[in-house]
Amino acid sequence: MMSVKQPSRKAFIRFNLKRFSEGMTPTEPPLEPWAEALSEAQREQLQWLRSQKCVVIATEAAEEPLAGLPAGLLIEVHVNQHVVIKERGSNVPELFRQVYEAAKLFLAFPDPQ
């Protein structure tokens, strides 16, 4: 019986990435559901953060009655795999404004090297 050579895992991953990325450019990743609440200017600010090698992550935050916090959204900005800004709230545009201003200030500091 003749054995059939299976495609390598790397080729399979490359194929799926190519298929997934068709029609998308690296500068325009798909918007997350929370980002749809942002204004056009804030979406441009989000793209700017990403162009500065920042990773912006938003997760749902459950209600914490003991701390008096309602359910909302938690937005984190990571720079070089370190969380540098973390804000929690329910007003997405205002929450993003706070995170963006803090990230911009952080990125304005010179590199200590």
PDB file of C-alpha atoms in Angstrom:
ATOM      1  CA  MET A   1       0.000   0.000   0.000  1.00  0.00           C
ATOM      2  CA  MET A   2       1.286   3.416  -0.956  1.00  0.00           C
ATOM      3  CA  SER A   3       1.455   6.040   1.743  1.00  0.00           C
ATOM      4  CA  VAL A   4      -0.034   9.438   1.079  1.00  0.00           C
ATOM      5  CA  LYS A   5       2.069  12.374   2.163  1.00  0.00           C
ATOM      6  CA  GLN A   6       0.127  14.749   4.371  1.00  0.00           C
ATOM      7  CA  PRO A   7       0.717  18.489   3.961  1.00  0.00           C
ATOM      8  CA  SER A   8       2.890  19.984   6.639  1.00  0.00           C
ATOM      9  CA  ARG A   9       1.255  21.875   9.467  1.00  0.00           C
ATOM     10  CA  LYS A  10       3.135  25.037   8.482  1.00  0.00           C
ATOM     11  CA  ALA A  11       1.667  24.894   4.962  1.00  0.00           C
ATOM     12  CA  PHE A  12      -1.814  24.361   6.403  1.00  0.00           C
ATOM     13  CA  ILE A  13      -1.481  27.367   8.720  1.00  0.00           C
ATOM     14  CA  ARG A  14      -0.110  29.524   5.898  1.00  0.00           C
ATOM     15  CA  PHE A  15      -3.062  28.517   3.697  1.00  0.00           C
ATOM     16  CA  ASN A  16      -5.599  29.391   6.403  1.00  0.00           C
ATOM     17  CA  LEU A  17      -3.919  32.721   7.141  1.00  0.00           C
ATOM     18  CA  LYS A  18      -3.925  33.587   3.452  1.00  0.00           C
ATOM     19  CA  ARG A  19      -7.563  32.609   3.116  1.00  0.00           C
ATOM     20  CA  PHE A  20      -8.497  34.589   6.245  1.00  0.00           C
ATOM     21  CA  SER A  21      -6.576  37.684   5.200  1.00  0.00           C
ATOM     22  CA  GLU A  22      -7.914  37.938   1.648  1.00  0.00           C
ATOM     23  CA  GLY A  23      -9.347  41.386   1.165  1.00  0.00           C
ATOM     24  CA  MET A  24      -7.765  42.749   4.359  1.00  0.00           C
ATOM     25  CA  THR A  25      -4.683  44.906   4.517  1.00  0.00           C
ATOM     26  CA  PRO A  26      -2.271  44.803   7.465  1.00  0.00           C
ATOM     27  CA  THR A  27      -3.022  48.430   8.292  1.00  0.00           C
ATOM     28  CA  GLU A  28      -6.767  47.843   8.492  1.00  0.00           C
ATOM     29  CA  PRO A  29      -7.601  44.943  10.805  1.00  0.00           C
ATOM     30  CA  PRO A  30     -11.289  44.226  11.305  1.00  0.00           C
ATOM     31  CA  LEU A  31     -12.965  46.328  13.977  1.00  0.00           C
ATOM     32  CA  GLU A  32     -13.868  44.672  17.231  1.00  0.00           C
ATOM     33  CA  PRO A  33     -17.508  45.046  18.329  1.00  0.00           C
ATOM     34  CA  TRP A  34     -16.590  47.596  21.012  1.00  0.00           C
ATOM     35  CA  ALA A  35     -14.728  49.754  18.467  1.00  0.00           C
ATOM     36  CA  GLU A  36     -17.906  50.238  16.450  1.00  0.00           C
ATOM     37  CA  ALA A  37     -19.076  52.631  19.198  1.00  0.00           C
ATOM     38  CA  LEU A  38     -16.099  54.928  18.519  1.00  0.00           C
ATOM     39  CA  SER A  39     -16.271  58.037  16.359  1.00  0.00           C
ATOM     40  CA  GLU A  40     -14.354  58.159  13.072  1.00  0.00           C
ATOM     41  CA  ALA A  41     -11.628  60.280  14.712  1.00  0.00           C
ATOM     42  CA  GLN A  42     -11.311  57.761  17.552  1.00  0.00           C
ATOM     43  CA  ARG A  43     -11.029  54.902  15.059  1.00  0.00           C
ATOM     44  CA  GLU A  44      -8.123  56.768  13.470  1.00  0.00           C
ATOM     45  CA  GLN A  45      -6.598  57.146  16.944  1.00  0.00           C
ATOM     46  CA  LEU A  46      -6.994  53.390  17.467  1.00  0.00           C
ATOM     47  CA  GLN A  47      -5.161  52.779  14.173  1.00  0.00           C
ATOM     48  CA  TRP A  48      -2.424  55.191  15.300  1.00  0.00           C
ATOM     49  CA  LEU A  49      -1.966  53.272  18.557  1.00  0.00           C
ATOM     50  CA  ARG A  50      -1.655  50.044  16.601  1.00  0.00           C
ATOM     51  CA  SER A  51       0.882  51.652  14.253  1.00  0.00           C
ATOM     52  CA  GLN A  52       2.959  52.492  17.358  1.00  0.00           C
ATOM     53  CA  LYS A  53       3.083  48.747  18.116  1.00  0.00           C
ATOM     54  CA  CYS A  54       0.488  49.035  20.879  1.00  0.00           C
ATOM     55  CA  VAL A  55      -2.003  46.252  21.445  1.00  0.00           C
ATOM     56  CA  VAL A  56      -5.435  47.433  22.564  1.00  0.00           C
ATOM     57  CA  ILE A  57      -7.538  44.780  24.296  1.00  0.00           C
ATOM     58  CA  ALA A  58     -11.100  45.197  25.515  1.00  0.00           C
ATOM     59  CA  THR A  59     -12.881  42.672  27.704  1.00  0.00           C
ATOM     60  CA  GLU A  60     -16.232  42.664  29.423  1.00  0.00           C
ATOM     61  CA  ALA A  61     -16.030  43.492  33.107  1.00  0.00           C
ATOM     62  CA  ALA A  62     -18.586  41.879  35.374  1.00  0.00           C
ATOM     63  CA  GLU A  63     -20.415  43.822  38.052  1.00  0.00           C
ATOM     64  CA  GLU A  64     -18.576  44.005  41.370  1.00  0.00           C
ATOM     65  CA  PRO A  65     -21.198  44.956  43.977  1.00  0.00           C
ATOM     66  CA  LEU A  66     -18.753  44.962  46.903  1.00  0.00           C
ATOM     67  CA  ALA A  67     -16.616  47.589  45.165  1.00  0.00           C
ATOM     68  CA  GLY A  68     -19.663  49.450  43.868  1.00  0.00           C
ATOM     69  CA  LEU A  69     -18.669  48.905  40.230  1.00  0.00           C
ATOM     70  CA  PRO A  70     -21.351  48.268  37.605  1.00  0.00           C
ATOM     71  CA  ALA A  71     -20.811  45.918  34.678  1.00  0.00           C
ATOM     72  CA  GLY A  72     -18.882  47.535  31.857  1.00  0.00           C
ATOM     73  CA  LEU A  73     -15.812  47.293  29.676  1.00  0.00           C
ATOM     74  CA  LEU A  74     -12.143  46.997  30.598  1.00  0.00           C
ATOM     75  CA  ILE A  75      -9.717  48.445  28.035  1.00  0.00           C
ATOM     76  CA  GLU A  76      -5.988  47.712  28.287  1.00  0.00           C
ATOM     77  CA  VAL A  77      -3.125  49.086  26.216  1.00  0.00           C
ATOM     78  CA  HIS A  78      -0.035  46.879  25.994  1.00  0.00           C
ATOM     79  CA  VAL A  79       3.362  48.165  24.872  1.00  0.00           C
ATOM     80  CA  ASN A  80       6.108  45.569  24.397  1.00  0.00           C
ATOM     81  CA  GLN A  81       3.879  42.943  26.039  1.00  0.00           C
ATOM     82  CA  HIS A  82       3.469  45.038  29.214  1.00  0.00           C
ATOM     83  CA  VAL A  83       0.176  46.518  30.336  1.00  0.00           C
ATOM     84  CA  VAL A  84       0.771  50.247  30.629  1.00  0.00           C
ATOM     85  CA  ILE A  85      -2.799  51.543  30.771  1.00  0.00           C
ATOM     86  CA  LYS A  86      -5.940  49.898  32.112  1.00  0.00           C
ATOM     87  CA  GLU A  87      -9.300  51.654  32.431  1.00  0.00           C
ATOM     88  CA  ARG A  88     -12.771  50.427  33.301  1.00  0.00           C
ATOM     89  CA  GLY A  89     -16.116  52.024  32.486  1.00  0.00           C
ATOM     90  CA  SER A  90     -19.346  51.775  30.529  1.00  0.00           C
ATOM     91  CA  ASN A  91     -19.138  54.805  28.203  1.00  0.00           C
ATOM     92  CA  VAL A  92     -16.962  53.393  25.392  1.00  0.00           C
ATOM     93  CA  PRO A  93     -16.071  56.688  23.617  1.00  0.00           C
ATOM     94  CA  GLU A  94     -15.117  58.400  26.900  1.00  0.00           C
ATOM     95  CA  LEU A  95     -13.256  55.322  28.118  1.00  0.00           C
ATOM     96  CA  PHE A  96     -11.262  55.153  24.883  1.00  0.00           C
ATOM     97  CA  ARG A  97     -10.496  58.897  25.071  1.00  0.00           C
ATOM     98  CA  GLN A  98      -8.944  58.413  28.522  1.00  0.00           C
ATOM     99  CA  VAL A  99      -6.917  55.397  27.412  1.00  0.00           C
ATOM    100  CA  TYR A 100      -5.741  57.112  24.220  1.00  0.00           C
ATOM    101  CA  GLU A 101      -4.591  60.264  26.045  1.00  0.00           C
ATOM    102  CA  ALA A 102      -2.704  58.189  28.630  1.00  0.00           C
ATOM    103  CA  ALA A 103      -1.075  56.023  25.944  1.00  0.00           C
ATOM    104  CA  LYS A 104      -0.073  59.076  23.926  1.00  0.00           C
ATOM    105  CA  LEU A 105       1.542  60.582  27.021  1.00  0.00           C
ATOM    106  CA  PHE A 106       3.350  57.307  27.785  1.00  0.00           C
ATOM    107  CA  LEU A 107       4.664  57.025  24.221  1.00  0.00           C
ATOM    108  CA  ALA A 108       5.944  60.629  24.339  1.00  0.00           C
ATOM    109  CA  PHE A 109       8.515  59.728  27.014  1.00  0.00           C
ATOM    110  CA  PRO A 110      11.999  59.059  25.607  1.00  0.00           C
ATOM    111  CA  ASP A 111      13.310  55.503  25.612  1.00  0.00           C
ATOM    112  CA  PRO A 112      15.524  55.066  28.745  1.00  0.00           C
ATOM    113  CA  GLN A 113      18.213  53.143  26.821  1.00  0.00           C
TER     114      GLN A 113
END
